[in-house]
């Protein structure tokens, strides 16, 4: 059952990526929506789950929050190092961005989608009702995952073929994750730490890259509206799943 439900996540991810491709003439709106979806996922989905799962504290601070900050700094460090390497070797950049950063970020999205599949499988191990609730949340926000995976890979100047490859990998990841729960159980603290780290990476991409690019030389009102819609959509998904 968990793997069949993950098939719905596979299809929803592809729909999100297809949507991101079809609205290239309104790129600033696409990026504004992507930024809102990412902010919503971080603040309303990832961080609450991370804090609940990784409940331990390190020197008075929840471990999930420390990893959240570490993820933000890690994303910034990786971007700077890759951009410096590109410049030192005379490599091409896309508007000052290293394409490897986009692929790395998209790869992180794939890893997150695999963990979504693990969450589905683990929830069904608890019970059918829990499994369906988690599946609803995963399937709904996998639209955002597919949308963001394609957008991030493309924003950093990667060829359409590479962006599509990352999209397909992101779509398949939930099924792989769900199937893996037949063989092992992921400790809750480890899952919480991962979610915190990934949340920091995602926040950096949204705040430092996606949203500034969305508002670059474009009217702010419509773009800002798309960002708010993206956050509200994730809020609705989280509320329905709860």
Tab-separated table of C-alpha atoms in Angstrom:
chain	number	residue	atom	x	y	z
A	1	UNK	CA	0.000	0.000	0.000
A	2	UNK	CA	2.778	2.438	0.894
A	3	UNK	CA	4.485	1.921	-2.486
A	4	UNK	CA	1.184	2.371	-4.349
A	5	UNK	CA	0.543	5.620	-2.493
A	6	UNK	CA	4.077	6.743	-3.329
A	7	UNK	CA	3.130	6.325	-6.990
A	8	UNK	CA	0.718	9.227	-6.459
A	9	UNK	CA	3.654	11.278	-5.153
A	10	UNK	CA	5.597	10.299	-8.300
A	11	UNK	CA	2.841	11.644	-10.566
A	12	UNK	CA	2.325	14.812	-8.510
A	13	UNK	CA	6.055	15.603	-8.646
A	14	UNK	CA	6.020	15.341	-12.435
A	15	UNK	CA	2.971	17.633	-12.591
A	16	UNK	CA	4.863	20.213	-10.518
A	17	UNK	CA	7.898	20.036	-12.790
A	18	UNK	CA	5.731	20.225	-15.914
A	19	UNK	CA	4.050	23.345	-14.534
A	20	UNK	CA	7.427	24.983	-13.901
A	21	UNK	CA	8.435	24.333	-17.532
A	22	UNK	CA	5.235	25.686	-19.095
A	23	UNK	CA	5.303	29.154	-17.579
A	24	UNK	CA	8.741	30.321	-18.698
A	25	UNK	CA	7.258	33.552	-20.088
A	26	UNK	CA	6.296	34.478	-16.522
A	27	UNK	CA	9.570	33.446	-14.956
A	28	UNK	CA	9.425	35.995	-12.149
A	29	UNK	CA	6.021	34.655	-11.109
A	30	UNK	CA	7.326	31.087	-11.211
A	31	UNK	CA	10.247	32.025	-8.983
A	32	UNK	CA	8.009	33.995	-6.629
A	33	UNK	CA	5.717	30.984	-6.247
A	34	UNK	CA	8.689	28.629	-5.824
A	35	UNK	CA	10.108	30.863	-3.094
A	36	UNK	CA	6.775	30.866	-1.269
A	37	UNK	CA	6.450	27.106	-1.524
A	38	UNK	CA	9.957	26.659	-0.164
A	39	UNK	CA	9.392	29.073	2.729
A	40	UNK	CA	6.139	27.326	3.556
A	41	UNK	CA	7.718	23.880	3.491
A	42	UNK	CA	10.551	25.030	5.776
A	43	UNK	CA	8.562	27.014	8.324
A	44	UNK	CA	5.312	25.056	8.425
A	45	UNK	CA	6.373	21.489	7.656
A	46	UNK	CA	10.083	20.691	8.023
A	47	UNK	CA	10.982	22.643	11.167
A	48	UNK	CA	7.987	21.541	13.282
A	49	UNK	CA	8.621	17.903	12.323
A	50	UNK	CA	12.354	18.259	12.984
A	51	UNK	CA	11.813	19.783	16.428
A	52	UNK	CA	9.324	17.079	17.354
A	53	UNK	CA	11.531	14.227	16.161
A	54	UNK	CA	14.955	15.437	17.320
A	55	UNK	CA	13.976	16.533	20.814
A	56	UNK	CA	17.445	16.590	22.364
A	57	UNK	CA	19.263	19.837	23.157
A	58	UNK	CA	22.912	20.755	22.742
A	59	UNK	CA	24.072	23.459	25.145
A	60	UNK	CA	20.548	24.753	25.606
A	61	UNK	CA	19.561	24.764	21.909
A	62	UNK	CA	17.461	22.056	20.194
A	63	UNK	CA	19.655	19.874	18.011
A	64	UNK	CA	17.273	20.334	15.071
A	65	UNK	CA	17.763	24.128	15.180
A	66	UNK	CA	21.537	23.791	15.334
A	67	UNK	CA	21.418	21.573	12.255
A	68	UNK	CA	19.032	24.043	10.628
A	69	UNK	CA	21.599	26.828	11.015
A	70	UNK	CA	24.350	24.447	9.893
A	71	UNK	CA	22.357	23.639	6.749
A	72	UNK	CA	21.976	27.344	5.931
A	73	UNK	CA	25.712	27.960	6.395
A	74	UNK	CA	26.578	24.799	4.462
A	75	UNK	CA	24.514	25.905	1.468
A	76	UNK	CA	26.191	29.323	1.522
A	77	UNK	CA	29.650	27.764	1.813
A	78	UNK	CA	29.043	25.293	-1.014
A	79	UNK	CA	27.773	28.020	-3.307
A	80	UNK	CA	30.764	30.273	-2.616
A	81	UNK	CA	33.285	27.458	-3.037
A	82	UNK	CA	31.787	26.253	-6.305
A	83	UNK	CA	31.518	29.792	-7.685
A	84	UNK	CA	35.156	30.451	-6.735
A	85	UNK	CA	36.274	27.223	-8.371
A	86	UNK	CA	34.378	28.094	-11.548
A	87	UNK	CA	36.010	31.535	-11.701
A	88	UNK	CA	39.499	30.169	-10.974
A	89	UNK	CA	39.275	27.656	-13.826
A	90	UNK	CA	37.630	30.031	-16.261
A	91	UNK	CA	34.387	28.077	-16.227
A	92	UNK	CA	31.120	29.576	-17.318
A	93	UNK	CA	28.572	30.830	-14.832
A	94	UNK	CA	24.916	31.614	-15.314
A	95	UNK	CA	24.267	35.162	-14.030
A	96	UNK	CA	27.070	34.669	-11.492
A	97	UNK	CA	25.805	31.251	-10.380
A	98	UNK	CA	27.643	27.959	-10.638
A	99	UNK	CA	25.506	25.248	-12.300
A	100	UNK	CA	26.848	22.664	-9.838
A	101	UNK	CA	25.065	24.489	-7.030
A	102	UNK	CA	21.738	23.955	-8.778
A	103	UNK	CA	22.439	20.268	-9.254
A	104	UNK	CA	23.560	19.922	-5.623
A	105	UNK	CA	20.408	21.650	-4.395
A	106	UNK	CA	18.220	19.545	-6.676
A	107	UNK	CA	20.017	16.466	-5.371
A	108	UNK	CA	19.084	17.529	-1.847
A	109	UNK	CA	15.462	17.763	-2.996
A	110	UNK	CA	15.734	14.185	-4.291
A	111	UNK	CA	17.054	13.069	-0.916
A	112	UNK	CA	14.191	14.843	0.815
A	113	UNK	CA	11.662	13.141	-1.467
A	114	UNK	CA	13.184	9.772	-0.612
A	115	UNK	CA	12.668	10.602	3.066
A	116	UNK	CA	9.051	11.473	2.232
A	117	UNK	CA	8.683	7.922	0.961
A	118	UNK	CA	10.244	6.593	4.155
A	119	UNK	CA	7.724	8.672	6.122
A	120	UNK	CA	4.854	7.117	4.164
A	121	UNK	CA	6.128	3.595	4.806
A	122	UNK	CA	6.724	4.244	8.498
A	123	UNK	CA	3.246	5.766	8.902
A	124	UNK	CA	1.597	2.708	7.368
A	125	UNK	CA	3.533	0.562	9.820
A	126	UNK	CA	1.777	2.499	12.610
A	127	UNK	CA	-1.677	2.156	11.045
A	128	UNK	CA	-3.810	2.756	7.970
A	129	UNK	CA	-5.259	6.045	9.204
A	130	UNK	CA	-1.840	7.476	9.987
A	131	UNK	CA	-0.540	6.268	6.646
A	132	UNK	CA	-3.316	7.992	4.707
A	133	UNK	CA	-2.837	11.265	6.597
A	134	UNK	CA	0.900	11.336	5.935
A	135	UNK	CA	0.331	10.304	2.331
A	136	UNK	CA	-2.025	13.243	1.786
A	137	UNK	CA	0.589	15.681	3.021
A	138	UNK	CA	3.383	14.108	0.980
A	139	UNK	CA	1.420	13.886	-2.262
A	140	UNK	CA	0.207	17.470	-1.978
A	141	UNK	CA	3.576	19.008	-1.251
A	142	UNK	CA	5.351	16.842	-3.824
A	143	UNK	CA	3.831	19.200	-6.379
A	144	UNK	CA	5.957	21.875	-4.711
A	145	UNK	CA	8.969	19.536	-4.686
A	146	UNK	CA	8.746	18.885	-8.421
A	147	UNK	CA	8.155	22.559	-9.131
A	148	UNK	CA	11.138	23.592	-7.006
A	149	UNK	CA	13.491	20.853	-8.247
A	150	UNK	CA	13.106	21.852	-11.886
A	151	UNK	CA	13.165	25.573	-11.058
A	152	UNK	CA	16.338	25.382	-8.956
A	153	UNK	CA	18.247	23.291	-11.496
A	154	UNK	CA	17.218	25.639	-14.326
A	155	UNK	CA	17.860	28.847	-12.376
A	156	UNK	CA	21.539	27.968	-12.037
A	157	UNK	CA	21.955	27.560	-15.792
A	158	UNK	CA	21.808	23.801	-16.158
A	159	UNK	CA	20.605	22.407	-19.473
A	160	UNK	CA	16.964	21.362	-19.728
A	161	UNK	CA	18.063	17.732	-20.030
A	162	UNK	CA	19.814	17.850	-16.660
A	163	UNK	CA	16.898	19.653	-15.031
A	164	UNK	CA	14.516	16.973	-16.332
A	165	UNK	CA	16.841	14.220	-15.117
A	166	UNK	CA	16.753	15.682	-11.604
A	167	UNK	CA	12.968	16.017	-11.848
A	168	UNK	CA	12.542	12.335	-12.770
A	169	UNK	CA	14.894	11.315	-9.961
A	170	UNK	CA	12.873	13.436	-7.537
A	171	UNK	CA	9.650	11.828	-8.759
A	172	UNK	CA	10.980	8.282	-8.333
A	173	UNK	CA	12.549	8.918	-4.921
A	174	UNK	CA	9.339	8.561	-2.812
A	175	UNK	CA	8.678	5.091	-4.232
A	176	UNK	CA	12.242	4.023	-3.454
A	177	UNK	CA	11.948	5.451	0.055
A	178	UNK	CA	8.610	3.755	0.704
A	179	UNK	CA	9.909	0.403	-0.534
A	180	UNK	CA	12.977	0.681	1.706
A	181	UNK	CA	10.819	0.650	4.851
A	182	UNK	CA	10.179	-3.031	4.191
A	183	UNK	CA	13.783	-3.656	5.245
A	184	UNK	CA	14.652	-1.120	7.987
A	185	UNK	CA	13.286	1.469	10.408
A	186	UNK	CA	14.849	4.949	10.566
A	187	UNK	CA	15.489	6.190	14.133
A	188	UNK	CA	13.351	9.228	14.890
A	189	UNK	CA	16.191	11.477	16.158
A	190	UNK	CA	18.173	10.856	12.957
A	191	UNK	CA	15.137	11.751	10.847
A	192	UNK	CA	14.618	14.936	12.850
A	193	UNK	CA	18.230	15.984	12.413
A	194	UNK	CA	18.055	15.434	8.668
A	195	UNK	CA	14.896	17.517	8.369
A	196	UNK	CA	16.513	20.365	10.305
A	197	UNK	CA	19.624	20.334	8.111
A	198	UNK	CA	17.626	20.197	4.893
A	199	UNK	CA	15.370	23.012	6.114
A	200	UNK	CA	18.389	25.291	6.500
A	201	UNK	CA	19.567	24.514	2.978
A	202	UNK	CA	16.117	25.166	1.566
A	203	UNK	CA	15.758	28.462	3.436
A	204	UNK	CA	19.070	29.691	2.062
A	205	UNK	CA	18.044	28.898	-1.502
A	206	UNK	CA	14.690	30.632	-1.051
A	207	UNK	CA	15.923	33.748	0.744
A	208	UNK	CA	19.305	34.281	-0.904
A	209	UNK	CA	18.662	33.066	-4.450
A	210	UNK	CA	15.085	32.382	-5.527
A	211	UNK	CA	13.252	35.432	-4.126
A	212	UNK	CA	15.908	38.059	-5.023
A	213	UNK	CA	15.936	36.732	-8.578
A	214	UNK	CA	12.132	36.771	-8.685
A	215	UNK	CA	12.020	40.478	-7.807
A	216	UNK	CA	14.893	41.487	-10.061
A	217	UNK	CA	13.655	44.093	-12.569
A	218	UNK	CA	10.024	43.020	-12.228
A	219	UNK	CA	6.958	44.585	-10.563
A	220	UNK	CA	6.934	43.426	-6.955
A	221	UNK	CA	3.171	43.230	-6.382
A	222	UNK	CA	2.297	40.236	-8.554
A	223	UNK	CA	5.482	38.389	-7.598
A	224	UNK	CA	4.844	38.994	-3.912
A	225	UNK	CA	1.293	37.717	-4.337
A	226	UNK	CA	2.635	34.484	-5.840
A	227	UNK	CA	4.989	34.095	-2.877
A	228	UNK	CA	2.121	34.524	-0.411
A	229	UNK	CA	0.022	32.020	-2.390
A	230	UNK	CA	2.871	29.504	-2.201
A	231	UNK	CA	3.120	29.830	1.584
A	232	UNK	CA	-0.666	29.662	1.963
A	233	UNK	CA	-0.806	26.493	-0.150
A	234	UNK	CA	1.651	24.705	2.127
A	235	UNK	CA	-0.277	25.960	5.175
A	236	UNK	CA	-3.455	24.468	3.699
A	237	UNK	CA	-1.724	21.147	3.026
A	238	UNK	CA	-0.293	20.963	6.549
A	239	UNK	CA	-3.672	21.892	8.053
A	240	UNK	CA	-5.554	19.250	6.065
A	241	UNK	CA	-2.988	16.597	6.934
A	242	UNK	CA	-3.229	17.465	10.633
